[in-house]
Coordinates of C-alpha atoms and ligand atoms in Angstrom, one line a residue:
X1 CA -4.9 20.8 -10.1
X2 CA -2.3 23.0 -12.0
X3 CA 1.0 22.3 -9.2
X4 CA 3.0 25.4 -9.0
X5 CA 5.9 23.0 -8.4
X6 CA 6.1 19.5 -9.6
X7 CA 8.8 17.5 -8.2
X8 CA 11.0 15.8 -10.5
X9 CA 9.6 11.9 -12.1
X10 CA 12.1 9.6 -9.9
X11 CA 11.2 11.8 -6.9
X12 CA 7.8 11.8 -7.0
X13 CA 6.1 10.3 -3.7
X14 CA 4.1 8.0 -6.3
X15 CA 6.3 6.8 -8.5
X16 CA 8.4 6.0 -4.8
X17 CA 5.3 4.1 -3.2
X18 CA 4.5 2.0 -7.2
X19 CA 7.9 1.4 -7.1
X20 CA 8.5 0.3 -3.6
X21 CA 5.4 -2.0 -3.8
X22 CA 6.0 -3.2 -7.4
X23 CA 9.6 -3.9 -6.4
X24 CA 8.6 -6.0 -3.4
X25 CA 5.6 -7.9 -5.1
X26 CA 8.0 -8.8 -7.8
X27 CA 10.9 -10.4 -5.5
X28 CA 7.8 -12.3 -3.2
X29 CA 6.8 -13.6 -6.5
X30 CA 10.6 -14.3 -7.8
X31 CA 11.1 -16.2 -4.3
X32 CA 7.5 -18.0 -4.7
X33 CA 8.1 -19.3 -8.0
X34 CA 11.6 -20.8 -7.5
X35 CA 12.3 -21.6 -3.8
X36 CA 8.8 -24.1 -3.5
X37 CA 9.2 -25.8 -6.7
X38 CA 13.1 -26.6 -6.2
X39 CA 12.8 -27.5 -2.7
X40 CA 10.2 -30.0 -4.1
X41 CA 12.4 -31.1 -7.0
X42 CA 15.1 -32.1 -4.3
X43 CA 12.7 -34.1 -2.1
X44 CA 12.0 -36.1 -4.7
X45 CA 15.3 -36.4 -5.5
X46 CA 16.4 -37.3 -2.1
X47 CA 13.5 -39.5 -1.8
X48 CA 14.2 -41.7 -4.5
X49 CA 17.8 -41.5 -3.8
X50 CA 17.1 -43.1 -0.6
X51 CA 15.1 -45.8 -2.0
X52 CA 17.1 -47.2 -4.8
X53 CA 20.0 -47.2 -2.8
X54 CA 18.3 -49.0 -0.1
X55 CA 16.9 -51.7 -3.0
X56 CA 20.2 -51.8 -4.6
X57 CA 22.4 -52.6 -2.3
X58 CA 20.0 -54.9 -1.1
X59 CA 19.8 -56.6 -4.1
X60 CA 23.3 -56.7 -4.9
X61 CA 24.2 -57.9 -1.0
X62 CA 21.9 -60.9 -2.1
X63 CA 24.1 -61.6 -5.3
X64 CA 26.9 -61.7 -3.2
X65 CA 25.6 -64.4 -0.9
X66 CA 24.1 -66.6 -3.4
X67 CA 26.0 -69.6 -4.4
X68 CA 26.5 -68.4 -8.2
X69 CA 26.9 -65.1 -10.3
X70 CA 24.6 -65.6 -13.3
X71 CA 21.2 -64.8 -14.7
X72 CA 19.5 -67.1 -12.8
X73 CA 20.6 -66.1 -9.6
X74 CA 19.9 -62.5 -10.1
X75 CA 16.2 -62.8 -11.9
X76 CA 15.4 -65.1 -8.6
X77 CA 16.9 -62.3 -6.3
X78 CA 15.3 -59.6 -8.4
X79 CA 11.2 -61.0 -7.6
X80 CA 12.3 -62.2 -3.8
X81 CA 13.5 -59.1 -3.5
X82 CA 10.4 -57.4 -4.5
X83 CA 12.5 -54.3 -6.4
X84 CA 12.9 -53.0 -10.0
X85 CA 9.3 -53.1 -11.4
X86 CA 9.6 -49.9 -12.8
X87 CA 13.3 -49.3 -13.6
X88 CA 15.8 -51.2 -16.0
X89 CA 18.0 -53.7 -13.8
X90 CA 21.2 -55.0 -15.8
X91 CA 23.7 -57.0 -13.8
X92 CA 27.4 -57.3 -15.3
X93 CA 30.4 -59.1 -14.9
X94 CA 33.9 -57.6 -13.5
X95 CA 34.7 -56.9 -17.4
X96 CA 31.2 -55.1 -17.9
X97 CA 29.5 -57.6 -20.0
X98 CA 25.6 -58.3 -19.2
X99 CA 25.2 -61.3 -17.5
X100 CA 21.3 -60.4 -16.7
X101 CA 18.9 -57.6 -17.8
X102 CA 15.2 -57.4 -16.9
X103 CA 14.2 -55.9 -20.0
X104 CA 12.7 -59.4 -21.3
X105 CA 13.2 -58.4 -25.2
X106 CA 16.7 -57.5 -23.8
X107 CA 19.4 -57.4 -26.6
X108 CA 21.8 -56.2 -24.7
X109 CA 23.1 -59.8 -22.4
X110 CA 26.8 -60.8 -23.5
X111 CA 27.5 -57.7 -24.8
X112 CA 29.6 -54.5 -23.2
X113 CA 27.7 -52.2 -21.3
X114 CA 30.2 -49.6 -20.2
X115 CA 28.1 -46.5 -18.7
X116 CA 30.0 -44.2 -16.9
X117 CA 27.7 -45.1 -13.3
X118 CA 29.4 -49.4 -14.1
X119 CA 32.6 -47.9 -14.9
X120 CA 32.8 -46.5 -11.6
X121 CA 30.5 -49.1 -9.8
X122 CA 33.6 -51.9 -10.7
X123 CA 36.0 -49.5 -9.5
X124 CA 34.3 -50.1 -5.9
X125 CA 32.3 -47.0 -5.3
X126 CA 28.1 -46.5 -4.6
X127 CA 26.8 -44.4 -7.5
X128 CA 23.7 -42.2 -7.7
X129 CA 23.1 -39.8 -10.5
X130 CA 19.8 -37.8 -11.7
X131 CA 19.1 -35.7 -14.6
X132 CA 16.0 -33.4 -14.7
X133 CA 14.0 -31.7 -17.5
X134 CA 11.0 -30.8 -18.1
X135 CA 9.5 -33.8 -19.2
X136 CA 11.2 -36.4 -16.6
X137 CA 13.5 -37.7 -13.4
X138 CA 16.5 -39.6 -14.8
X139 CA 18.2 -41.5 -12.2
X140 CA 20.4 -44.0 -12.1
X141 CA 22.4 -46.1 -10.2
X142 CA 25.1 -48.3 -9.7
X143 CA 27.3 -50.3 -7.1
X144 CA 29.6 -53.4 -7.0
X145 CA 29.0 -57.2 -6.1
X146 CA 31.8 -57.9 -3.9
X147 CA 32.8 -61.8 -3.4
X148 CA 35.4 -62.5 -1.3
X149 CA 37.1 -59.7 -1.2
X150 CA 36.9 -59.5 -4.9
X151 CA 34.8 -57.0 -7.4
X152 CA 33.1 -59.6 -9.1
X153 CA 30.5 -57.5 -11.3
X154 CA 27.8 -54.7 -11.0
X155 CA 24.5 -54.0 -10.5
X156 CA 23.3 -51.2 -12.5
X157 CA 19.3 -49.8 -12.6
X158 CA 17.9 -46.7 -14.3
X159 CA 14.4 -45.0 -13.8
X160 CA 12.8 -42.8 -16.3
X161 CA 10.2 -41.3 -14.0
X162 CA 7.5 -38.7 -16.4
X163 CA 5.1 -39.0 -13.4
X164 CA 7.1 -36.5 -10.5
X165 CA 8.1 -34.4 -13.4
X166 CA 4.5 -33.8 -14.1
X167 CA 3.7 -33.3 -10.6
X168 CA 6.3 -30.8 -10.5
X169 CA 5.2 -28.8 -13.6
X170 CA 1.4 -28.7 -12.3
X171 CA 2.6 -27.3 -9.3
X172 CA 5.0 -24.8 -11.2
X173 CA 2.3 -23.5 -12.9
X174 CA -0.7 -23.4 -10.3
X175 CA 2.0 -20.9 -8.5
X176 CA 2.3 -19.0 -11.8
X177 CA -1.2 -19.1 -12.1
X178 CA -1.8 -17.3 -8.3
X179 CA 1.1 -14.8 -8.8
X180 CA -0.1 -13.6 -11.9
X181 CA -3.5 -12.9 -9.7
X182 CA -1.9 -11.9 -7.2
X183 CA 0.2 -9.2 -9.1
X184 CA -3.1 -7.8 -11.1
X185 CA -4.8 -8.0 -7.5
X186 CA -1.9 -5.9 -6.0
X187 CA -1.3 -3.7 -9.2
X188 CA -5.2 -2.8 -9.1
X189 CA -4.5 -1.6 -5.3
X190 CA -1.6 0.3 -5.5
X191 CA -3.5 2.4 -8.7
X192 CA -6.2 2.8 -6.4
X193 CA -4.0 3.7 -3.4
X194 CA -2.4 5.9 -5.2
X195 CA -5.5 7.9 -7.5
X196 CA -7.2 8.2 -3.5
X197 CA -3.4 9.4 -2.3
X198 CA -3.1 11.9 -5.2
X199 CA -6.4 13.0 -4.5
X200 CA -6.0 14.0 -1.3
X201 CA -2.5 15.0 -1.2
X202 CA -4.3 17.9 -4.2
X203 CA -6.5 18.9 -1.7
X204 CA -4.1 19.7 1.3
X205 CA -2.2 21.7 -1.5
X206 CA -5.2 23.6 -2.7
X207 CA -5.2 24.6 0.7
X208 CA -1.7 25.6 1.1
X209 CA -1.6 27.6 -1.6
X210 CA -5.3 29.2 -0.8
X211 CA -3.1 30.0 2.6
X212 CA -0.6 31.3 1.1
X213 CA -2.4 33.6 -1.3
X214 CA -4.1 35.0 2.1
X215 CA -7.9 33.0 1.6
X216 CA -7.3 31.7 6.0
X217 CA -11.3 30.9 5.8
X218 CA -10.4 28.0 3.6
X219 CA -10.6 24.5 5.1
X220 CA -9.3 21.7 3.7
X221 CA -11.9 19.2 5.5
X222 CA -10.0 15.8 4.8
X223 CA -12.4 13.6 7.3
X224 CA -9.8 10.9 7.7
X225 CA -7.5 9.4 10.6
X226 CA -4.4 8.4 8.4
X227 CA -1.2 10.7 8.4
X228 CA -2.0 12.7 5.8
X229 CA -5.9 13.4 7.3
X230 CA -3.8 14.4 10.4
X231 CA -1.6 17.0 8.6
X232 CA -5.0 18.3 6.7
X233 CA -6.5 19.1 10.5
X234 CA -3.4 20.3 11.7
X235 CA -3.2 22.6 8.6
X236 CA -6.6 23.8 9.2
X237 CA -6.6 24.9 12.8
X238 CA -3.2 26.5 11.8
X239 CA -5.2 28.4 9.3
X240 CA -8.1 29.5 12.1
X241 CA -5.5 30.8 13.8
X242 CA -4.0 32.8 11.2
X243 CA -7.4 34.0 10.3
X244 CA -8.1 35.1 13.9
X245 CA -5.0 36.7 13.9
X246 CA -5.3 38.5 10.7
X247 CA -9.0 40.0 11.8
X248 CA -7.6 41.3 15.1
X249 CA -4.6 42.9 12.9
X250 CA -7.5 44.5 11.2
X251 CA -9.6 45.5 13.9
X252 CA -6.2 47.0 15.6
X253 CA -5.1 48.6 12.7
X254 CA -8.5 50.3 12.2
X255 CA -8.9 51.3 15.9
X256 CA -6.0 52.5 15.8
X257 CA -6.5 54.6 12.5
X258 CA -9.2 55.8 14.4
X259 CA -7.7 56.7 17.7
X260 CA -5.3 58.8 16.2
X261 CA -7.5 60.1 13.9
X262 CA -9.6 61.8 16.0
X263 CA -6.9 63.9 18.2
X264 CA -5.3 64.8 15.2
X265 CA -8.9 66.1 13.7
X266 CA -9.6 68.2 16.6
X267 CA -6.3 70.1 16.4
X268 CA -6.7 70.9 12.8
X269 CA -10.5 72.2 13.7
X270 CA -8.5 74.0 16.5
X271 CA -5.5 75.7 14.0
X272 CA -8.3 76.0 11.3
X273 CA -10.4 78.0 14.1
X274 CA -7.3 79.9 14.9
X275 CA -6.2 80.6 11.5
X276 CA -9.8 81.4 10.6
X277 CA -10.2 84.1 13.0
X278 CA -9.7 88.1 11.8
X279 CA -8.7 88.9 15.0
X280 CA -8.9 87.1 18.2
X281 CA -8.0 87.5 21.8
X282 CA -4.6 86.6 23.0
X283 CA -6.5 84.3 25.9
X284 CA -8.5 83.1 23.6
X285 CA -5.7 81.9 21.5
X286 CA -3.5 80.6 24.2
X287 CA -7.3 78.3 25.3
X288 CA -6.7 77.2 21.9
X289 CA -3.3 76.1 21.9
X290 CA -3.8 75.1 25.2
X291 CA -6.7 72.6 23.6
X292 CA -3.7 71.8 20.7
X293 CA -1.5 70.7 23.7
X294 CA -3.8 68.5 25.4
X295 CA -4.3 66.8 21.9
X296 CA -1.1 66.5 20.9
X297 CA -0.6 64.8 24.6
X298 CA -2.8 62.4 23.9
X299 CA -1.5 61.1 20.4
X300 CA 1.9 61.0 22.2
X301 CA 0.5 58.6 25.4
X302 CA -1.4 56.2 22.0
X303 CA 1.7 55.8 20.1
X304 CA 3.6 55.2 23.7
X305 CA 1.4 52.6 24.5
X306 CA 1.5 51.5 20.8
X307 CA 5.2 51.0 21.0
X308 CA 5.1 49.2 24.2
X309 CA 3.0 46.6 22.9
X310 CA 4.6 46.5 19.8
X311 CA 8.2 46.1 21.8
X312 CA 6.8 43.2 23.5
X313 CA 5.5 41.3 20.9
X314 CA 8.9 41.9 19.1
X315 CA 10.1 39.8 22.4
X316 CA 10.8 42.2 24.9
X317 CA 12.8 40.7 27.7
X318 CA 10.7 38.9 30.6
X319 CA 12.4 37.7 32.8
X320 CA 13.8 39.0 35.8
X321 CA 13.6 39.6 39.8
X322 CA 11.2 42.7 41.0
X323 CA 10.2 43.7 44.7
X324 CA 6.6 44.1 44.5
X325 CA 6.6 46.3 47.9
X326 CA 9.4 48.6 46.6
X327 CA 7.1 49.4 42.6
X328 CA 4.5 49.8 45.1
X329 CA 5.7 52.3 46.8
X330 CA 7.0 54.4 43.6
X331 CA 3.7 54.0 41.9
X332 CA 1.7 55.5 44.8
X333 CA 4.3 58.2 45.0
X334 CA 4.1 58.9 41.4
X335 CA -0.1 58.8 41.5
X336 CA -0.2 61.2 45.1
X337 CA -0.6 64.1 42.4
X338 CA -3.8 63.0 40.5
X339 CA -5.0 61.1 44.0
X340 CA -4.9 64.5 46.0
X341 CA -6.8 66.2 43.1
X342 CA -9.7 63.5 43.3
X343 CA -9.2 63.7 47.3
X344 CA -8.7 60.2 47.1
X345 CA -7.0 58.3 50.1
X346 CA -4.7 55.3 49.0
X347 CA -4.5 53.3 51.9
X348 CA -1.7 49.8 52.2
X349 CA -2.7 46.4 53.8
X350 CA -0.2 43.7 55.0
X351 CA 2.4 45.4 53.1
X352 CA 5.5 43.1 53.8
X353 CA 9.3 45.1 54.3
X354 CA 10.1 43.3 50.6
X355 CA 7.9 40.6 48.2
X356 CA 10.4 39.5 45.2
X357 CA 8.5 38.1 42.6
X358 CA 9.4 36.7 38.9
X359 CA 9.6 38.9 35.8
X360 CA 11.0 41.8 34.6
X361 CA 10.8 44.7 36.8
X362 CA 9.5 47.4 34.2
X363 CA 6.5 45.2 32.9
X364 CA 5.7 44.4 36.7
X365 CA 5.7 48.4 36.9
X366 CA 3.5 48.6 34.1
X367 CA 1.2 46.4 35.5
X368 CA 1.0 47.9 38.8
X369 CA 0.9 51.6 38.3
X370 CA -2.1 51.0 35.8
X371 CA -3.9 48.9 37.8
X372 CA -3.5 52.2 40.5
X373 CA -4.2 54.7 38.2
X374 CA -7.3 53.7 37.0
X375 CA -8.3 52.8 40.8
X376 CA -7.3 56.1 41.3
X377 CA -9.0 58.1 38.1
X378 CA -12.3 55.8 37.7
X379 CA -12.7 57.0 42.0
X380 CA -15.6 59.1 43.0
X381 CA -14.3 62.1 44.8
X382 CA -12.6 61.4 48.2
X383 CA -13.0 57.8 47.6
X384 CA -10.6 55.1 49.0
X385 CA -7.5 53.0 47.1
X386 CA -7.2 50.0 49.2
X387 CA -3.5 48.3 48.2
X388 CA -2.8 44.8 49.3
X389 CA -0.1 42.3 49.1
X390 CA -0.5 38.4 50.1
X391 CA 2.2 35.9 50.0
X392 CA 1.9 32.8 49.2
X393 CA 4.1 29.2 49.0
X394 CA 4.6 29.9 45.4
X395 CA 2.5 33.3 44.7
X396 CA 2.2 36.8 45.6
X397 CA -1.0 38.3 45.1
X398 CA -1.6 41.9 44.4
X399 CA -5.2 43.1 45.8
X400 CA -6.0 46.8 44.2
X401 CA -9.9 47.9 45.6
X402 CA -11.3 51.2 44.7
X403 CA -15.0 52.5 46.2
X404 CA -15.3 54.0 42.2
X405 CA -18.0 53.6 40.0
X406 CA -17.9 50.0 39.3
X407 CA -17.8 47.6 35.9
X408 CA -21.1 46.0 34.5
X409 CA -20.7 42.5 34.3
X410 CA -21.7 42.3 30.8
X411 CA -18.2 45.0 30.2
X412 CA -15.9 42.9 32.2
X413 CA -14.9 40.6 30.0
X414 CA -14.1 43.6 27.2
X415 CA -12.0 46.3 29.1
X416 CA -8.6 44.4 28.3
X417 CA -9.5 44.5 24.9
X418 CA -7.4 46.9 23.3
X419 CA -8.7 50.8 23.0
X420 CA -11.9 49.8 25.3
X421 CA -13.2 52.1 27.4
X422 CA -16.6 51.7 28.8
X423 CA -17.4 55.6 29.0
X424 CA -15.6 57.6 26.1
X425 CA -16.7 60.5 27.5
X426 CA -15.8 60.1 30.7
X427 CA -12.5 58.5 29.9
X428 CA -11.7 61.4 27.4
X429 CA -11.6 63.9 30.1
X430 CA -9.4 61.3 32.3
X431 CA -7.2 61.5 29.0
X432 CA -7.8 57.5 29.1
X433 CA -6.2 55.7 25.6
X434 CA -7.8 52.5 26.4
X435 CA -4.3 50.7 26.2
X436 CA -3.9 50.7 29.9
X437 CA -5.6 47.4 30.5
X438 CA -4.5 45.5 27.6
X439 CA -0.5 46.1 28.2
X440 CA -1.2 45.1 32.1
X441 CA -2.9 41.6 30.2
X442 CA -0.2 41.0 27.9
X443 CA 2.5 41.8 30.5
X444 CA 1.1 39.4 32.9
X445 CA 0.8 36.6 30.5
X446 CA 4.5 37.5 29.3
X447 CA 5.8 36.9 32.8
X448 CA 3.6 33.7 33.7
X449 CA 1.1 35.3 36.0
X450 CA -2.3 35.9 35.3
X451 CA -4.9 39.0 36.4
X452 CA -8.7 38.8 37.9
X453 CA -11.5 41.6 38.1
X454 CA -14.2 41.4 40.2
X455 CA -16.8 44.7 40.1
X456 CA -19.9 46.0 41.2
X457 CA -21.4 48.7 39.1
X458 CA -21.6 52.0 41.5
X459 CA -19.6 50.3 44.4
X460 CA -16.3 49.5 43.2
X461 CA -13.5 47.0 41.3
X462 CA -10.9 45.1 42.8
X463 CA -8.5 43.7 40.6
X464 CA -6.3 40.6 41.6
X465 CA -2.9 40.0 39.9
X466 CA -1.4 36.9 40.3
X467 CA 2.5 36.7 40.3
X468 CA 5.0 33.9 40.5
X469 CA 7.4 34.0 43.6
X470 CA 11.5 34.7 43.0
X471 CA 13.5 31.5 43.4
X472 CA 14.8 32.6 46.9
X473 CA 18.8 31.8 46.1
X474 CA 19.0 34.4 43.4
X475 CA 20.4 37.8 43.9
X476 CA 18.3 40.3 43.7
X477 CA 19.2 43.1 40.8
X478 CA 16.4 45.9 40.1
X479 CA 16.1 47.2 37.1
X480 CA 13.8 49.3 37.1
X481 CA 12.4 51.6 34.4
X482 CA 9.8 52.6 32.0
X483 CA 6.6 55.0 33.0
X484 CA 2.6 55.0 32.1
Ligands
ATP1 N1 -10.8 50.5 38.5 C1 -11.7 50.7 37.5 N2 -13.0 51.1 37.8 C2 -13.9 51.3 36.9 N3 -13.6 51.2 35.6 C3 -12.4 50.8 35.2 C4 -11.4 50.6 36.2 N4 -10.3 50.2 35.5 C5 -10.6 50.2 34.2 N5 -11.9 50.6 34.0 C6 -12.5 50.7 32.7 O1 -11.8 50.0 31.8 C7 -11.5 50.8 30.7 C8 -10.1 50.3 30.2 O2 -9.1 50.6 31.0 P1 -7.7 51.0 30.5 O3 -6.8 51.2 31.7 O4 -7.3 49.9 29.5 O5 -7.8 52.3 29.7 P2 -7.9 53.8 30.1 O6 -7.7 53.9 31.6 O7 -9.1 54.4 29.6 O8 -6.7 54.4 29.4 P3 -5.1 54.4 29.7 O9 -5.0 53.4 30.9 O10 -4.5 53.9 28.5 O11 -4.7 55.7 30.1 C9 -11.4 52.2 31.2 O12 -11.7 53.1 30.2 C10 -12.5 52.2 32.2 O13 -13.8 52.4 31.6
MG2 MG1 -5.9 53.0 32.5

């Protein structure tokens, strides 16, 4: 996939995971192939530390209680003793000179033996020394015969000891022998890791930039539980939304090409009928104009309801403290007009003195003079407006019946849709816009309460809105405003 931004080498995500893992496989390896084998070199060491020290001192406490210093003595100590087979003993006199070597073809008896280990050895002190390499242990040892009181010699062995050493290299290489599988083994799965990881990280950034070139039907589909799998469905509901979003923006722009479309046709039919005319009668022009008026009315209620519901979804304020009783009251007074020209009666229930509810005031107003007016204009003539109020712990419910001509069921779910009207006709000569109902939904939802219709076709409709009681404490500040 051609990246329209690829992030620089060092700061790529897989160079980061190849060489986090690579780092860390080569330090467990580094640790594996030194800490084991020296720990094991030292055991060894301390082990046979232990043991010719234990042998030799033993052996060299029994030359100090026999009753002479001389070869004798020390071969017979040597085979009680049961110690030396496999190391060199020499025994020497104060002055370092071999009195007794176990080495029978031994050239070395009478003659100066002055290792460093007998130097010190004569000078009183317990020696142990061991040189390692590759091929063998090297140890030695040394300590004095004391007799009465008196350094009278030293005992002196050394060990050449192939045997551990080859232990030790066996071992040192089985370990090299499992890290080098285990780094192919590990190598193979962070390749794997991170082809699959590249892989899908592609496919969540074909999708971002499909988004972003405006293709929201495209899915990434990643079918898996890890993060990134997580981030793939996250990315795709985001992009059903946007997708539903985008085809109402369409349908709303081209309804509302369309609503104002069709005003704006009929007055140029009208000023075209006008201008057409050769002569025409001043009533007859004035019906015309008249017609023009009523037109031009109606753009100017669309684009008033188009900028309210463009207002609040640029955030309009919500919140706020309104007296439900008192927007009531001015919306009946404001409706007596078109109610006494239907002969319609609207009549109050359980109307308490004051009802302060949550939101603000001119949305509420909004809500509740449309909800009246269309009770009002979808009446039958000298029908009743029934108005009621009931409070609630934490509610008050607004109850607005009409005895009008009723919603099908099947229409009920669409008349807060945007521009719907269920008769055109009809609601052209009521000079309906069909944004009536869809600014009462979106103001209810914008101050946390919600609405309810209930109809039956050719009896009547009785909307329910639901709004959230005023925390009591508050003052109370109207601010009113705004008309249908
Ligand atoms: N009380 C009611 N009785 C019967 N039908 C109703 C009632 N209220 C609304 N309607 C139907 O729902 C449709 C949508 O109502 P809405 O208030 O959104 O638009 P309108 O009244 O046509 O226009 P506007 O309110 O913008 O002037 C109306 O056209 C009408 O057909
Ligand atoms: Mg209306």
């Amino acid at each position: 996939m051609e990246y329209r931004q690829r992030p620089a080498m060092g700061n790529s995500l897989r160079f980061k995971v190849f060489f986090s893992f690579m780092l860390l496989t080569v330090v467990l390896l580094a640790i594996l192939n030194t800490y084991p084998v020296s720990r094991m070199r030292n055991q060894l060491i301390l082990a046979r530390e232990v043991e010719m020290r234990s042998d030799f001192g033993a052996f060299s406490a029994a030359l100090e209680s026999a009753s002479a210093f001389d070869y004798e003595t020390a071969a017979t100590a040597l085979s009680i003793l049961d110690v030396g087979r496999e190391q060199r003993v020499l025994v020497t006199d104060a002055s370092g000179r071999v009195i007794y070597d176990n080495l029978k073809t031994s050239d070395l008896i009478g003659k100066t033996a002055l290792f460093s280990e007998i130097i010190e050895a004569l000078s009183g002190k317990d020696v142990f020394r061991c040189t390692y390499n590759i091929e063998a242990f090297n140890y030695r040892t040394a300590c004095a015969v004391i007799r009465d009181n008196t350094v009278v010699g030293a005992v002196y062995a050394y060990q050449y000891d192939s045997g551990s050493a080859d232990l030790l290299r066996e071992t040192r290489e089985e370990i090299l022998q499992i890290s080098i599988a285990v780094t192919a083994v590990t190598l193979l799965f962070i390749v794997t890791f991170i082809i699959s990881l590249r892989r899908r990280f592609d496919r969540v950034l074909a999708g971002v930039y499909q988004v972003q070139e405006g293709n929201y039907d495209y899915r990434i589909d990643l079918h898996s539980s890890d993060e990134l799998g997580i981030i793939a469905g996250e990315f795709d509901k985001m992009s059903d939304q946007l997708a539903k979003n985008e085809s109402i923006r369409r349908q709303f722009v081209s309804d509302a090409s369309h609503e104002l479309k069709t005003p704006l046709a009929s007055i140029k039919l009208l000023c075209d009928s006008i201008l057409q005319a050769r002569e025409m009668r001043v009533e007859d022009v004035r019906e015309f104009l008249g017609d023009i008026r009523e037109e031009i009315d109606r753009l100017t209620r669309i684009t008033e309801g188009l900028l309210y519901i463009s207002r609040m979804e640029n955030g309009a304020p919500m919140d706020g403290i309104c007296d439900l009783t008192h927007t009531l009251v001015r919306s009946t007074d404001m409706l007596q007009g078109n109610a006494a020209q239907m002969e319609v009666e609207i009549t109050y229930h359980d109307l308490p003195e004051m009802a302060y509810v949550s939101g603000n005031p001119d949305m509420i107003y909004q809500v509740v003079f449309n909800l009246m007016e269309n009770a009002v204009k979808y009446n039958r003539r000298g029908g009743k407006v029934q108005v009621a109020l009931e409070v609630r712990d934490d509610q008050t419910l607004l109850h607005v019946a009409d005895t009008g001509i009723g919603i099908r069921e099947e229409e009920l779910e669409r008349i807060f849709d945007r521009f719907y009207r269920v008769d055109k006709m009809r609601s052209r000569e009521t000079r309906g816009t069909g944004l009536g109902l869809s600014i009462v939904g979106q103001c209810m939802e914008a101050i946390g309460g919600h609405i309810e219709v209930t109809s039956t076709y050719g009896e009547g409709t009785c909307f329910t809105a639901y709004f959230n009681n005023a925390p009591e404490e508050e003052p109370f500040e109207e601010e009113e405003g705004g008309n249908s």
